[in-house]
Amino acid sequence: MLEPTESRVLAACVQLTSRGDLGENLASAAKWVAAAGRRGAKLVLLPENFAFLGAHERDKLAVAEVVDAERPGPILAALGAMARSAGAWVIAGGMPERATAEGKVWNSCLVVDASGRLVARYRKVHLFDVNIPGAAVFEESRTVERGNELLVVETPWGGVGLSICYDLRFPELYRALVDRGARIVVVPAAFTAHTGKDHWHPLLRARAIENQLFVLAAAQVGRHHEGRATYGHSLVVDPWGAVLAEAPDREGIVVAELDLGEQERVRRELPCLAHRRGLI
């Protein structure tokens, strides 16, 4: 894993209210990535379902694409154009990638560098199968094939660990990303309004504190269609657990500076990662 070549980066989280129109969603994402670029952001995160959030789970099968850097589909091509125009790395997830299993997709987070080149792809490992009557009823596994590989991407700011939404509830994933060299982790999400109001902030801050990481969490927000509302509150959290930036309840961006030197100080003065005993 490469050490950072730059000690600071201005990072942005984009908050969207995506719906069932691919073209409109990509145009909205491009608008806000461009706004982040004008603010000086060099690392931009898009939320889960940034390209498509249909009224029915199977709707996404129609827009799923093969992720091929040589023959990019509409979503990957749009991400490359966004990154080049903004002069920023864009991390976008998840999006519907055509899977090997018939009638399923992978929920994939793509990483595109500032030249527009695809450098990484993470497929969501933990699928959101829950039944909270009257609040949140989802069975993601009916239409999504589970990923099976963790991924830390080498960037100018060191390792960036990739995750998507429901992954947030599994702390062992983030500890494994730290062990692979992550300095920053991303959590693109479409957290339900019901769970988000109680769990979103404490889970994100816990992942930052226990792993001494910067956490970027870009979220969907508001009413997408009759059966889906999301919590929003995109956050940037520092390795001490302090919230550096938080989005209001509408589409837009939040921007914050990540100081990797400050992260080194936190890890040096409170060396909990070095104190692990390996008892489990």
GROMACS .gro file of C-alpha atoms in nm:
model
  280
    1MET     CA    1   0.000   0.000   0.000
    2LEU     CA    2   0.138   0.336  -0.101
    3GLU     CA    3   0.195   0.605   0.159
    4PRO     CA    4   0.018   0.937   0.092
    5THR     CA    5   0.198   1.171  -0.144
    6GLU     CA    6  -0.027   1.458  -0.035
    7SER     CA    7  -0.093   1.537   0.332
    8ARG     CA    8  -0.424   1.717   0.286
    9VAL     CA    9  -0.722   1.683   0.055
   10LEU     CA   10  -1.045   1.873   0.017
   11ALA     CA   11  -1.317   1.609  -0.001
   12ALA     CA   12  -1.684   1.642  -0.091
   13CYS     CA   13  -1.995   1.430  -0.039
   14VAL     CA   14  -2.280   1.470  -0.288
   15GLN     CA   15  -2.634   1.429  -0.157
   16LEU     CA   16  -2.903   1.337  -0.411
   17THR     CA   17  -3.270   1.247  -0.444
   18SER     CA   18  -3.237   0.995  -0.725
   19ARG     CA   19  -3.542   0.846  -0.893
   20GLY     CA   20  -3.623   0.619  -1.186
   21ASP     CA   21  -3.484   0.829  -1.474
   22LEU     CA   22  -3.121   0.742  -1.553
   23GLY     CA   23  -3.055   1.052  -1.762
   24GLU     CA   24  -3.195   1.293  -1.505
   25ASN     CA   25  -3.004   1.127  -1.222
   26LEU     CA   26  -2.672   1.138  -1.408
   27ALA     CA   27  -2.730   1.503  -1.498
   28SER     CA   28  -2.797   1.587  -1.132
   29ALA     CA   29  -2.487   1.399  -1.020
   30ALA     CA   30  -2.276   1.580  -1.280
   31LYS     CA   31  -2.408   1.917  -1.165
   32TRP     CA   32  -2.306   1.858  -0.806
   33VAL     CA   33  -1.969   1.700  -0.889
   34ALA     CA   34  -1.895   2.011  -1.095
   35ALA     CA   35  -1.996   2.229  -0.800
   36ALA     CA   36  -1.760   2.033  -0.576
   37GLY     CA   37  -1.481   2.079  -0.828
   38ARG     CA   38  -1.538   2.454  -0.832
   39ARG     CA   39  -1.504   2.451  -0.452
   40GLY     CA   40  -1.162   2.287  -0.493
   41ALA     CA   41  -1.255   1.930  -0.397
   42LYS     CA   42  -1.017   1.665  -0.530
   43LEU     CA   43  -1.202   1.365  -0.387
   44VAL     CA   44  -1.579   1.345  -0.446
   45LEU     CA   45  -1.819   1.077  -0.323
   46LEU     CA   46  -2.159   1.003  -0.479
   47PRO     CA   47  -2.428   0.815  -0.282
   48GLU     CA   48  -2.562   0.465  -0.332
   49ASN     CA   49  -2.816   0.445  -0.619
   50PHE     CA   50  -2.684   0.774  -0.759
   51ALA     CA   51  -2.766   0.663  -1.114
   52PHE     CA   52  -3.099   0.492  -1.057
   53LEU     CA   53  -3.353   0.441  -0.778
   54GLY     CA   54  -3.669   0.297  -0.931
   55ALA     CA   55  -4.008   0.236  -0.777
   56HIS     CA   56  -3.959  -0.141  -0.797
   57GLU     CA   57  -3.646  -0.341  -0.716
   58ARG     CA   58  -3.642  -0.516  -1.052
   59ASP     CA   59  -3.649  -0.186  -1.244
   60LYS     CA   60  -3.272  -0.159  -1.209
   61LEU     CA   61  -3.219  -0.469  -1.424
   62ALA     CA   62  -3.310  -0.264  -1.730
   63VAL     CA   63  -3.028  -0.012  -1.675
   64ALA     CA   64  -2.763  -0.252  -1.541
   65GLU     CA   65  -2.443  -0.232  -1.742
   66VAL     CA   66  -2.127  -0.433  -1.791
   67VAL     CA   67  -1.843  -0.239  -1.629
   68ASP     CA   68  -1.582  -0.232  -1.905
   69ALA     CA   69  -1.326   0.049  -1.920
   70GLU     CA   70  -1.267  -0.018  -2.291
   71ARG     CA   71  -1.638  -0.005  -2.380
   72PRO     CA   72  -1.801   0.203  -2.108
   73GLY     CA   73  -2.177   0.208  -2.071
   74PRO     CA   74  -2.373   0.527  -1.998
   75ILE     CA   75  -2.302   0.527  -1.623
   76LEU     CA   76  -1.927   0.464  -1.641
   77ALA     CA   77  -1.892   0.708  -1.933
   78ALA     CA   78  -2.073   0.977  -1.733
   79LEU     CA   79  -1.849   0.919  -1.430
   80GLY     CA   80  -1.537   0.955  -1.642
   81ALA     CA   81  -1.665   1.282  -1.786
   82MET     CA   82  -1.753   1.414  -1.438
   83ALA     CA   83  -1.406   1.334  -1.304
   84ARG     CA   84  -1.223   1.490  -1.597
   85SER     CA   85  -1.436   1.803  -1.589
   86ALA     CA   86  -1.398   1.853  -1.213
   87GLY     CA   87  -1.031   1.749  -1.204
   88ALA     CA   88  -1.117   1.519  -0.912
   89TRP     CA   89  -1.128   1.155  -0.817
   90VAL     CA   90  -1.491   1.040  -0.814
   91ILE     CA   91  -1.607   0.747  -0.602
   92ALA     CA   92  -1.956   0.641  -0.703
   93GLY     CA   93  -2.162   0.370  -0.547
   94GLY     CA   94  -2.346   0.176  -0.576
   95MET     CA   95  -2.471   0.135  -0.927
   96PRO     CA   96  -2.630  -0.166  -1.098
   97GLU     CA   97  -2.359  -0.377  -1.261
   98ARG     CA   98  -2.479  -0.670  -1.469
   99ALA     CA   99  -2.412  -0.988  -1.270
  100THR     CA  100  -2.345  -1.348  -1.368
  101ALA     CA  101  -2.665  -1.476  -1.205
  102GLU     CA  102  -2.972  -1.438  -1.425
  103GLY     CA  103  -3.210  -1.167  -1.305
  104LYS     CA  104  -2.956  -1.011  -1.070
  105VAL     CA  105  -2.707  -0.725  -1.057
  106TRP     CA  106  -2.408  -0.643  -0.842
  107ASN     CA  107  -2.442  -0.327  -0.633
  108SER     CA  108  -2.105  -0.182  -0.730
  109CYS     CA  109  -1.900   0.114  -0.613
  110LEU     CA  110  -1.674   0.248  -0.890
  111VAL     CA  111  -1.361   0.460  -0.844
  112VAL     CA  112  -1.254   0.689  -1.127
  113ASP     CA  113  -0.938   0.901  -1.106
  114ALA     CA  114  -0.907   1.265  -1.212
  115SER     CA  115  -0.818   1.163  -1.568
  116GLY     CA  116  -1.145   0.971  -1.596
  117ARG     CA  117  -0.979   0.629  -1.574
  118LEU     CA  118  -1.157   0.346  -1.394
  119VAL     CA  119  -0.920   0.230  -1.120
  120ALA     CA  120  -1.135   0.010  -0.892
  121ARG     CA  121  -1.469  -0.161  -0.845
  122TYR     CA  122  -1.615  -0.289  -0.517
  123ARG     CA  123  -1.924  -0.511  -0.508
  124LYS     CA  124  -2.139  -0.474  -0.196
  125VAL     CA  125  -2.075  -0.759   0.046
  126HIS     CA  126  -2.363  -0.721   0.296
  127LEU     CA  127  -2.709  -0.717   0.139
  128PHE     CA  128  -3.000  -0.535   0.303
  129ASP     CA  129  -3.257  -0.802   0.388
  130VAL     CA  130  -3.476  -0.664   0.669
  131ASN     CA  131  -3.839  -0.670   0.774
  132ILE     CA  132  -3.946  -0.392   1.010
  133PRO     CA  133  -4.327  -0.386   0.965
  134GLY     CA  134  -4.457  -0.044   0.873
  135ALA     CA  135  -4.107   0.102   0.849
  136ALA     CA  136  -3.848  -0.079   0.638
  137VAL     CA  137  -3.912  -0.395   0.440
  138PHE     CA  138  -3.643  -0.483   0.187
  139GLU     CA  139  -3.495  -0.801   0.043
  140GLU     CA  140  -3.198  -0.681  -0.159
  141SER     CA  141  -3.077  -1.037  -0.216
  142ARG     CA  142  -3.373  -1.105  -0.446
  143THR     CA  143  -3.218  -0.885  -0.716
  144VAL     CA  144  -2.856  -0.838  -0.607
  145GLU     CA  145  -2.568  -1.083  -0.614
  146ARG     CA  146  -2.342  -1.054  -0.311
  147GLY     CA  147  -1.980  -0.946  -0.355
  148ASN     CA  148  -1.705  -1.137  -0.182
  149GLU     CA  149  -1.395  -0.917  -0.182
  150LEU     CA  150  -1.285  -0.621   0.032
  151LEU     CA  151  -1.099  -0.341  -0.141
  152VAL     CA  152  -0.865  -0.058  -0.046
  153VAL     CA  153  -0.772   0.175  -0.332
  154GLU     CA  154  -0.435   0.348  -0.358
  155THR     CA  155  -0.476   0.724  -0.403
  156PRO     CA  156  -0.255   1.031  -0.357
  157TRP     CA  157  -0.399   1.047  -0.003
  158GLY     CA  158  -0.316   0.691   0.091
  159GLY     CA  159  -0.550   0.396   0.106
  160VAL     CA  160  -0.924   0.455   0.064
  161GLY     CA  161  -1.143   0.168   0.184
  162LEU     CA  162  -1.467   0.103  -0.001
  163SER     CA  163  -1.802   0.006   0.146
  164ILE     CA  164  -2.171   0.058   0.067
  165CYS     CA  165  -2.460   0.145   0.301
  166TYR     CA  166  -2.560  -0.170   0.497
  167ASP     CA  167  -2.188  -0.260   0.525
  168LEU     CA  168  -2.177   0.013   0.790
  169ARG     CA  169  -2.335  -0.220   1.046
  170PHE     CA  170  -2.044  -0.468   1.031
  171PRO     CA  171  -1.745  -0.325   1.219
  172GLU     CA  172  -1.520  -0.617   1.129
  173LEU     CA  173  -1.527  -0.500   0.766
  174TYR     CA  174  -1.377  -0.163   0.858
  175ARG     CA  175  -1.113  -0.318   1.083
  176ALA     CA  176  -1.014  -0.538   0.788
  177LEU     CA  177  -0.990  -0.227   0.567
  178VAL     CA  178  -0.760  -0.063   0.824
  179ASP     CA  179  -0.545  -0.376   0.825
  180ARG     CA  180  -0.515  -0.336   0.448
  181GLY     CA  181  -0.391   0.022   0.488
  182ALA     CA  182  -0.705   0.239   0.475
  183ARG     CA  183  -0.665   0.598   0.594
  184ILE     CA  184  -1.007   0.705   0.463
  185VAL     CA  185  -1.323   0.499   0.419
  186VAL     CA  186  -1.629   0.584   0.212
  187VAL     CA  187  -1.990   0.494   0.289
  188PRO     CA  188  -2.217   0.580  -0.006
  189ALA     CA  189  -2.567   0.511   0.122
  190ALA     CA  190  -2.943   0.519   0.081
  191PHE     CA  191  -3.026   0.478   0.451
  192THR     CA  192  -3.394   0.449   0.526
  193ALA     CA  193  -3.552   0.740   0.710
  194HIS     CA  194  -3.669   0.502   0.985
  195THR     CA  195  -3.326   0.358   1.069
  196GLY     CA  196  -3.125   0.667   0.983
  197LYS     CA  197  -3.273   0.892   1.248
  198ASP     CA  198  -3.139   0.667   1.524
  199HIS     CA  199  -2.841   0.484   1.377
  200TRP     CA  200  -2.672   0.689   1.103
  201HIS     CA  201  -2.470   0.932   1.314
  202PRO     CA  202  -2.359   0.692   1.592
  203LEU     CA  203  -2.254   0.419   1.349
  204LEU     CA  204  -2.048   0.652   1.130
  205ARG     CA  205  -1.881   0.817   1.429
  206ALA     CA  206  -1.808   0.478   1.585
  207ARG     CA  207  -1.640   0.350   1.268
  208ALA     CA  208  -1.425   0.665   1.261
  209ILE     CA  209  -1.329   0.652   1.631
  210GLU     CA  210  -1.256   0.281   1.667
  211ASN     CA  211  -1.043   0.273   1.350
  212GLN     CA  212  -0.902   0.629   1.364
  213LEU     CA  213  -1.021   0.691   1.011
  214PHE     CA  214  -1.168   0.973   0.810
  215VAL     CA  215  -1.519   0.865   0.706
  216LEU     CA  216  -1.695   1.012   0.402
  217ALA     CA  217  -2.066   0.927   0.392
  218ALA     CA  218  -2.271   1.047   0.094
  219ALA     CA  219  -2.643   0.979   0.125
  220GLN     CA  220  -2.968   0.981  -0.063
  221VAL     CA  221  -3.227   1.217   0.086
  222GLY     CA  222  -3.603   1.268   0.081
  223ARG     CA  223  -3.893   1.106  -0.105
  224HIS     CA  224  -3.795   0.908  -0.415
  225HIS     CA  225  -4.132   0.748  -0.486
  226GLU     CA  226  -4.430   0.632  -0.287
  227GLY     CA  227  -4.250   0.340  -0.127
  228ARG     CA  228  -3.909   0.490  -0.054
  229ALA     CA  229  -3.781   0.776   0.163
  230THR     CA  230  -3.422   0.819   0.276
  231TYR     CA  231  -3.258   0.996   0.567
  232GLY     CA  232  -2.989   1.213   0.409
  233HIS     CA  233  -2.747   1.391   0.647
  234SER     CA  234  -2.434   1.325   0.442
  235LEU     CA  235  -2.136   1.350   0.677
  236VAL     CA  236  -1.762   1.393   0.688
  237VAL     CA  237  -1.619   1.257   1.016
  238ASP     CA  238  -1.259   1.285   1.137
  239PRO     CA  239  -1.052   1.018   1.320
  240TRP     CA  240  -1.149   1.166   1.659
  241GLY     CA  241  -1.517   1.121   1.573
  242ALA     CA  242  -1.586   1.490   1.519
  243VAL     CA  243  -1.833   1.576   1.242
  244LEU     CA  244  -1.651   1.813   1.007
  245ALA     CA  245  -1.948   1.870   0.776
  246GLU     CA  246  -2.313   1.767   0.755
  247ALA     CA  247  -2.567   1.820   0.478
  248PRO     CA  248  -2.913   1.970   0.532
  249ASP     CA  249  -3.228   1.789   0.414
  250ARG     CA  250  -3.195   1.861   0.043
  251GLU     CA  251  -2.976   1.787  -0.257
  252GLY     CA  252  -2.633   1.947  -0.250
  253ILE     CA  253  -2.274   1.901  -0.138
  254VAL     CA  254  -2.072   1.920   0.180
  255VAL     CA  255  -1.698   1.989   0.166
  256ALA     CA  256  -1.429   1.944   0.432
  257GLU     CA  257  -1.052   1.925   0.446
  258LEU     CA  258  -0.896   1.595   0.551
  259ASP     CA  259  -0.564   1.652   0.730
  260LEU     CA  260  -0.366   1.329   0.724
  261GLY     CA  261  -0.103   1.481   0.951
  262GLU     CA  262  -0.369   1.527   1.218
  263GLN     CA  263  -0.469   1.165   1.169
  264GLU     CA  264  -0.107   1.061   1.231
  265ARG     CA  265  -0.109   1.261   1.554
  266VAL     CA  266  -0.429   1.092   1.675
  267ARG     CA  267  -0.291   0.747   1.597
  268ARG     CA  268   0.039   0.829   1.767
  269GLU     CA  269  -0.105   0.980   2.085
  270LEU     CA  270  -0.384   0.722   2.126
  271PRO     CA  271  -0.229   0.408   1.972
  272CYS     CA  272  -0.529   0.178   2.015
  273LEU     CA  273  -0.471   0.012   1.678
  274ALA     CA  274  -0.125  -0.097   1.799
  275HIS     CA  275  -0.268  -0.221   2.131
  276ARG     CA  276  -0.492  -0.489   1.979
  277ARG     CA  277  -0.441  -0.827   2.144
  278GLY     CA  278  -0.578  -1.060   1.880
  279LEU     CA  279  -0.788  -1.256   2.131
  280ILE     CA  280  -1.073  -1.314   1.886
   0.00000   0.00000   0.00000
